[in-house]
Short mmCIF file of C-alpha atoms in Angstrom, two decimals:
data_model
loop_
_atom_site.label_atom_id
_atom_site.label_comp_id
_atom_site.label_asym_id
_atom_site.label_seq_id
_atom_site.Cartn_x
_atom_site.Cartn_y
_atom_site.Cartn_z
CA MET A 91 15.76 21.50 -9.28
CA THR A 92 14.18 20.35 -12.54
CA GLN A 93 15.58 16.81 -12.84
CA LEU A 94 15.81 14.18 -10.11
CA ALA A 95 18.43 11.42 -10.15
CA VAL A 96 16.99 8.20 -8.75
CA GLY A 97 18.67 5.23 -7.08
CA LEU A 98 16.80 1.94 -6.79
CA VAL A 99 17.45 -0.68 -4.12
CA GLY A 100 15.80 -3.98 -5.00
CA CYS A 101 15.31 -5.20 -8.56
CA GLY A 102 12.50 -7.70 -8.13
CA LEU A 103 9.03 -7.39 -9.67
CA ILE A 104 8.09 -4.17 -7.88
CA GLY A 105 11.56 -2.68 -8.22
CA ARG A 106 11.42 -3.20 -11.98
CA ARG A 107 8.15 -1.31 -12.11
CA ARG A 108 9.71 1.58 -10.20
CA ALA A 109 12.75 1.49 -12.48
CA ALA A 110 10.59 1.80 -15.57
CA GLU A 111 8.63 4.76 -14.19
CA ALA A 112 11.78 6.59 -13.05
CA ALA A 113 13.43 6.08 -16.44
CA ASP A 114 10.38 7.09 -18.47
CA HIS A 115 9.39 10.23 -16.54
CA PRO A 116 10.60 13.50 -18.15
CA ARG A 117 11.70 14.94 -14.79
CA THR A 118 13.54 11.91 -13.38
CA SER A 119 16.34 9.61 -14.49
CA LEU A 120 17.34 6.22 -13.17
CA ALA A 121 21.02 6.58 -12.25
CA LEU A 122 22.01 3.73 -9.90
CA VAL A 123 20.58 0.32 -9.00
CA ALA A 124 21.53 -2.29 -6.41
CA ASP A 125 20.29 -5.77 -5.58
CA VAL A 126 21.49 -8.72 -3.51
CA VAL A 127 21.59 -10.64 -6.81
CA PRO A 128 24.16 -8.75 -8.92
CA ALA A 129 22.90 -10.20 -12.20
CA ARG A 130 19.45 -8.82 -11.50
CA ALA A 131 20.84 -5.34 -10.86
CA ALA A 132 22.94 -5.53 -14.03
CA GLU A 133 19.89 -6.48 -16.09
CA VAL A 134 17.79 -3.57 -14.80
CA ALA A 135 20.69 -1.13 -15.21
CA ALA A 136 21.26 -2.21 -18.80
CA ALA A 137 17.57 -1.89 -19.64
CA HIS A 138 17.40 1.74 -18.47
CA GLY A 139 20.86 3.19 -19.02
CA ALA A 140 21.73 3.14 -15.33
CA ARG A 141 24.74 1.83 -13.44
CA ALA A 142 24.70 -1.14 -11.09
CA VAL A 143 26.61 -0.76 -7.83
CA ALA A 144 27.86 -3.33 -5.35
CA GLY A 145 25.31 -2.73 -2.59
CA TRP A 146 22.72 -0.43 -1.09
CA ARG A 147 25.17 1.38 1.19
CA GLU A 148 27.18 2.58 -1.80
CA LEU A 149 23.98 3.68 -3.50
CA VAL A 150 22.52 5.72 -0.62
CA ALA A 151 25.88 7.43 -0.05
CA ALA A 152 26.28 8.49 -3.69
CA PRO A 153 26.36 12.31 -3.79
CA GLY A 154 24.51 12.67 -7.09
CA ILE A 155 21.37 10.82 -6.04
CA ASP A 156 18.29 12.86 -5.09
CA VAL A 157 15.73 10.08 -4.50
CA VAL A 158 16.10 6.50 -3.29
CA CYS A 159 13.40 3.92 -4.04
CA VAL A 160 13.46 0.98 -1.63
CA ALA A 161 11.83 -2.17 -3.00
CA THR A 162 13.18 -4.86 -0.69
CA PRO A 163 11.65 -7.40 1.71
CA ASN A 164 9.96 -5.72 4.66
CA GLY A 165 12.76 -6.47 7.11
CA HIS A 166 15.21 -4.22 5.26
CA LEU A 167 12.91 -1.27 4.52
CA ALA A 168 13.50 0.76 7.67
CA GLU A 169 17.29 0.35 7.76
CA ILE A 170 17.75 1.37 4.14
CA ALA A 171 15.17 4.17 4.20
CA ILE A 172 16.67 5.73 7.34
CA ALA A 173 20.20 5.52 5.92
CA ALA A 174 19.04 7.19 2.70
CA LEU A 175 17.28 9.98 4.60
CA ASP A 176 20.32 10.51 6.82
CA ALA A 177 22.34 10.86 3.59
CA GLY A 178 20.04 13.67 2.45
CA LYS A 179 17.90 11.72 -0.04
CA HIS A 180 14.13 11.73 -0.45
CA VAL A 181 12.67 8.22 -0.16
CA LEU A 182 9.90 6.18 -1.72
CA LEU A 183 9.63 2.85 0.06
CA GLU A 184 7.26 0.04 -0.75
CA LYS A 185 4.45 -0.84 1.60
CA PRO A 186 4.36 -1.58 4.45
CA MET A 187 6.27 1.21 6.17
CA GLY A 188 8.56 -1.29 7.91
CA ARG A 189 7.47 -4.23 10.04
CA SER A 190 5.89 -2.27 12.89
CA ALA A 191 4.53 1.09 13.92
CA ASP A 192 7.81 1.76 15.74
CA GLU A 193 9.82 1.24 12.52
CA ALA A 194 7.41 3.52 10.65
CA ARG A 195 7.83 6.23 13.28
CA ALA A 196 11.62 5.89 13.12
CA ILE A 197 11.53 6.44 9.35
CA ALA A 198 9.35 9.53 9.77
CA ALA A 199 11.67 10.88 12.48
CA ALA A 200 14.66 10.46 10.14
CA ALA A 201 12.82 12.40 7.45
CA ARG A 202 12.14 15.25 9.86
CA ARG A 203 15.78 15.35 10.99
CA ALA A 204 17.02 15.47 7.41
CA ASN A 205 14.28 17.80 6.15
CA ARG A 206 13.52 15.27 3.41
CA ARG A 207 10.27 13.70 2.28
CA VAL A 208 9.03 10.12 2.42
CA LYS A 209 6.39 8.39 0.35
CA VAL A 210 4.96 4.93 1.05
CA GLY A 211 4.08 2.80 -1.98
CA PHE A 212 0.30 2.68 -1.56
CA ASN A 213 -0.30 2.37 -5.30
CA HIS A 214 -3.89 1.20 -4.76
CA ARG A 215 -4.90 4.82 -4.10
CA TYR A 216 -4.04 5.49 -7.76
CA HIS A 217 -6.16 2.76 -9.32
CA PRO A 218 -8.72 4.78 -11.28
CA ALA A 219 -11.80 3.02 -9.91
CA ILE A 220 -10.62 3.54 -6.33
CA ALA A 221 -9.62 7.16 -6.97
CA ARG A 222 -12.99 7.89 -8.60
CA ALA A 223 -14.83 6.24 -5.69
CA ARG A 224 -12.93 8.42 -3.23
CA ALA A 225 -13.82 11.53 -5.25
CA GLU A 226 -17.49 10.51 -5.34
CA LEU A 227 -17.49 10.02 -1.57
CA ALA A 228 -15.91 13.44 -1.04
CA ALA A 229 -18.49 15.00 -3.35
CA GLY A 230 -21.33 13.63 -1.21
CA THR A 231 -22.71 11.27 -3.86
CA ILE A 232 -23.65 8.59 -1.29
CA GLY A 233 -23.90 10.84 1.76
CA ALA A 234 -22.11 10.07 4.98
CA PRO A 235 -20.47 6.62 5.03
CA ILE A 236 -22.13 4.12 7.36
CA ASN A 237 -20.12 0.97 6.68
CA VAL A 238 -17.39 -0.49 4.47
CA ARG A 239 -16.89 -4.10 3.38
CA ALA A 240 -13.64 -5.21 1.76
CA ARG A 241 -12.20 -8.51 0.51
CA TYR A 242 -8.74 -8.99 -0.93
CA GLY A 243 -6.76 -12.10 -1.62
CA HIS A 244 -5.02 -14.61 -3.83
CA GLY A 245 -4.20 -18.30 -3.60
CA GLY A 246 -0.63 -18.21 -2.34
CA ARG A 247 1.58 -20.97 -3.72
CA PRO A 248 3.34 -24.12 -2.57
CA GLY A 249 6.67 -23.31 -0.95
CA TYR A 250 5.54 -19.92 0.40
CA GLU A 251 7.09 -20.85 3.75
CA ASN A 252 10.50 -20.94 2.06
CA GLU A 253 10.18 -17.45 0.54
CA TRP A 254 10.82 -14.21 2.40
CA ARG A 255 7.09 -13.69 2.94
CA GLY A 256 7.09 -16.89 4.98
CA ASP A 257 9.96 -15.69 7.19
CA ALA A 258 8.56 -13.86 10.23
CA ALA A 259 11.77 -11.90 10.78
CA LEU A 260 11.78 -10.56 7.21
CA ALA A 261 8.05 -10.14 6.65
CA GLY A 262 6.93 -8.94 10.08
CA GLY A 263 3.51 -10.52 9.52
CA GLY A 264 1.57 -12.73 7.16
CA GLU A 265 -1.27 -11.88 4.80
CA LEU A 266 -2.62 -9.14 7.07
CA THR A 267 0.69 -7.32 6.57
CA ASP A 268 1.16 -8.24 2.92
CA GLN A 269 -2.18 -7.28 1.33
CA GLY A 270 -4.08 -6.19 4.43
CA VAL A 271 -1.94 -3.06 4.72
CA HIS A 272 -3.42 -1.84 1.43
CA VAL A 273 -6.93 -2.30 2.86
CA ALA A 274 -5.95 -0.55 6.10
CA ASP A 275 -4.62 2.38 4.08
CA LEU A 276 -7.72 2.61 1.88
CA LEU A 277 -9.97 2.57 4.96
CA HIS A 278 -7.93 5.41 6.44
CA TRP A 279 -8.26 7.37 3.18
CA PHE A 280 -11.99 6.82 2.89
CA VAL A 281 -13.28 6.93 6.48
CA GLY A 282 -10.44 8.04 8.76
CA VAL A 283 -8.56 6.57 11.70
CA PRO A 284 -10.38 3.74 13.50
CA ARG A 285 -11.29 4.16 17.15
CA GLU A 286 -11.30 0.44 17.96
CA VAL A 287 -10.44 -2.75 16.08
CA TYR A 288 -11.01 -6.47 16.47
CA ALA A 289 -9.30 -9.23 14.52
CA VAL A 290 -9.08 -12.98 14.14
CA THR A 291 -6.19 -14.55 12.24
CA GLN A 292 -5.98 -18.04 10.84
CA THR A 293 -3.29 -20.31 9.42
CA ALA A 294 -5.46 -22.68 7.44
CA VAL A 295 -3.49 -24.19 4.55
CA TRP A 296 0.06 -22.94 4.12
CA PRO A 297 2.64 -24.15 6.70
CA LEU A 298 3.69 -20.67 7.79
CA GLY A 299 4.23 -21.30 11.49
CA ALA A 300 3.29 -18.18 13.44
CA LEU A 301 2.28 -16.25 10.31
CA GLU A 302 -1.33 -16.08 9.13
CA ASP A 303 -2.73 -16.93 5.72
CA ASN A 304 -6.10 -15.34 6.54
CA ALA A 305 -7.17 -12.36 8.63
CA PHE A 306 -10.66 -11.11 9.51
CA ALA A 307 -11.11 -7.60 10.89
CA ILE A 308 -13.82 -5.30 12.26
CA LEU A 309 -13.04 -1.60 12.73
CA ARG A 310 -15.19 1.05 14.43
CA TYR A 311 -14.90 4.77 13.78
CA ASP A 312 -15.99 7.94 15.56
CA GLY A 313 -19.38 8.86 14.17
CA GLY A 314 -20.59 5.27 14.00
CA CYS A 315 -19.11 3.95 10.75
CA VAL A 316 -18.10 0.27 10.86
CA ALA A 317 -15.73 -1.49 8.44
CA THR A 318 -15.07 -5.17 7.92
CA PHE A 319 -12.45 -6.86 5.80
CA HIS A 320 -11.11 -10.30 5.00
CA THR A 321 -7.69 -10.68 3.45
CA SER A 322 -6.58 -14.13 2.35
CA TRP A 323 -3.86 -16.30 0.85
CA THR A 324 -6.49 -19.02 0.33
CA GLN A 325 -8.65 -16.97 -2.04
CA TRP A 326 -8.09 -19.50 -4.81
CA LYS A 327 -9.31 -17.18 -7.56
CA ASN A 328 -7.77 -13.73 -7.08
CA LEU A 329 -10.24 -11.15 -5.78
CA PHE A 330 -10.41 -7.47 -4.91
CA SER A 331 -13.68 -5.94 -3.70
CA PHE A 332 -14.10 -2.64 -1.82
CA GLU A 333 -17.66 -1.50 -1.02
CA VAL A 334 -18.58 1.74 0.71
CA PHE A 335 -22.19 2.15 1.84
CA GLY A 336 -23.62 5.55 2.67
CA GLU A 337 -26.92 7.04 3.67
CA LEU A 338 -27.77 7.80 0.03
CA GLY A 339 -26.20 4.90 -1.84
CA ALA A 340 -23.06 2.85 -2.33
CA LEU A 341 -19.73 2.82 -4.16
CA ILE A 342 -18.55 -0.64 -5.22
CA VAL A 343 -15.05 -1.18 -6.62
CA GLU A 344 -14.27 -4.59 -8.08
CA GLY A 345 -11.09 -5.87 -9.71
CA LEU A 346 -7.61 -4.45 -10.10
CA GLY A 347 -7.04 -5.64 -13.66
CA ARG A 348 -5.18 -8.71 -14.90
CA SER A 349 -5.71 -11.75 -12.64
CA TYR A 350 -7.94 -9.75 -10.31
CA GLY A 351 -10.49 -9.10 -13.02
CA ASP A 352 -11.60 -5.97 -14.87
CA GLU A 353 -11.48 -2.83 -12.78
CA THR A 354 -14.96 -1.34 -12.34
CA LEU A 355 -16.83 1.13 -10.17
CA THR A 356 -20.55 0.79 -9.60
CA ILE A 357 -22.29 3.87 -8.22
CA VAL A 358 -25.56 3.01 -6.48
CA ARG A 359 -28.04 5.80 -5.80
CA ARG A 360 -30.66 4.87 -3.27
CA ALA A 361 -34.35 5.35 -4.11
CA LEU A 362 -35.33 7.46 -1.13
CA GLN A 363 -38.98 6.43 -1.34
CA GLY A 364 -38.07 2.76 -1.59
CA GLY A 365 -37.72 0.45 -4.55
CA VAL A 366 -34.90 -0.43 -6.92
CA PRO A 367 -31.90 1.94 -6.75
CA ALA A 368 -30.36 3.55 -9.80
CA THR A 369 -26.97 2.11 -10.72
CA GLU A 370 -24.17 3.32 -12.94
CA ARG A 371 -21.32 0.94 -13.79
CA ILE A 372 -18.04 2.45 -15.02
CA ALA A 373 -15.38 0.21 -16.55
CA PHE A 374 -11.75 1.28 -16.67
CA ALA A 375 -9.01 0.40 -19.13
CA ALA A 376 -7.20 -2.87 -18.57
CA GLU A 377 -3.78 -1.17 -18.34
CA ASP A 378 -2.57 -0.70 -14.75
CA VAL A 379 -1.78 3.01 -14.56
CA SER A 380 -1.41 3.12 -10.77
CA TRP A 381 2.39 2.87 -10.77
CA ARG A 382 2.74 5.66 -13.32
CA ASP A 383 0.25 7.93 -11.59
CA GLU A 384 1.83 7.33 -8.19
CA TRP A 385 5.29 8.22 -9.51
CA ASN A 386 3.90 11.34 -11.20
CA ASP A 387 2.31 12.43 -7.92
CA PHE A 388 5.49 11.88 -5.94
CA VAL A 389 7.73 13.70 -8.42
CA ALA A 390 5.34 16.66 -8.65
CA GLY A 391 5.25 16.79 -4.88
CA LEU A 392 9.04 16.93 -4.64
CA LEU A 393 9.63 19.39 -7.46
CA ASP A 394 6.61 21.63 -6.93
CA GLY A 395 6.49 21.48 -3.14
CA ARG A 396 2.95 20.20 -2.82
CA PRO A 397 1.33 17.35 -0.85
CA TYR A 398 0.98 13.87 -2.32
CA LEU A 399 -0.94 10.75 -1.36
CA GLY A 400 0.67 8.13 0.85
CA ASP A 401 2.95 10.34 2.91
CA ALA A 402 4.75 9.34 6.09
CA ARG A 403 1.73 10.07 8.27
CA ASP A 404 -0.41 7.75 6.13
CA GLY A 405 2.21 5.03 6.46
CA ILE A 406 2.28 5.38 10.23
CA VAL A 407 -1.51 5.17 10.56
CA ALA A 408 -1.57 1.99 8.46
CA MET A 409 1.09 0.40 10.67
CA GLU A 410 -0.66 1.56 13.86
CA THR A 411 -3.83 -0.09 12.54
CA LEU A 412 -2.04 -3.36 11.76
CA THR A 413 -0.32 -3.34 15.15
CA ALA A 414 -3.67 -2.98 16.91
CA LEU A 415 -5.23 -5.71 14.77
CA TYR A 416 -2.43 -8.15 15.59
CA ARG A 417 -2.72 -7.28 19.28
CA SER A 418 -6.46 -7.93 19.17
CA ALA A 419 -5.93 -11.28 17.42
CA ARG A 420 -3.34 -12.27 20.03
CA ASP A 421 -5.41 -11.24 23.04
CA GLY A 422 -8.86 -12.15 21.71
CA VAL A 423 -10.38 -8.77 22.61
CA PRO A 424 -10.90 -5.43 20.82
CA ALA A 425 -7.90 -3.09 20.77
CA ASN A 426 -7.35 0.64 20.50
CA LEU A 427 -4.66 2.15 18.30
CA ASP A 428 -1.47 3.19 20.06
CA ARG A 429 -1.20 6.57 18.38
CA GLU A 430 2.02 8.53 18.00
CA GLY A 431 2.07 11.58 20.21
#
């Protein structure tokens, strides 16, 4: 197979990004699109030479489709992904991998039954500053990691409670699910699966009912590493900061481009005898290449039979982490992950 035909379910902001990458890649073509708003599907189809269909069921059943991208609200991800896998399609679904660890496991089980592959849209792994930081950690630049500190957030907006992200049944969780899942995934990629977690959630400004607009987490790992993160919908000026401290130095990623500020990596090399450390600051281009690089990785994985980042196992670990964090916040005590198997 040298060319993959792609079907897209969901033509919102993220779906449009996926559509563009599928249409532009030399080894994929955008064939079918579907959306609950027919005019939106028609617009995306016209822009990329695809065909709009009446609904997602028609799309996943289409015999000529090899890959289905699912870019819908969280509450629909598992149903559509499982149907696509059962129909023999590979699947890329946006984060999170459903609304719970159980939904994530059900998606992975469907992939195994169908002998098809799943990718979760953890595009943050492909931001160049984050990817370079991960490579530096693997190369031993800062030695063994001892702690991680992350902050991620934006300011929300009035009326959030009337959007799908403010609907508990559709979203599955608040800001911890929305942006916190990216942090949970990056922590897994950098320092592994946490042994124990503790969380406090807060609904401080937006009238979201049972959903949180802030979450604070502490995670402990085998070997002694500790991570903390705060994810927020009351971060009035958008912010992304991911800092990894090791025995020999630190790796500090700031910004994601655009409203989150310039994307940079600062490499700190500790002065072993004391004194001021050496620092190297690397700035990356303003263009967000993460969506392109993620699609390239997925397509190469499918066509060349190799691993890619953000596979089904990664998606499950992220959801197991979130599930434990929510349980800790509910019960007011640390929680262990309920691991599959």
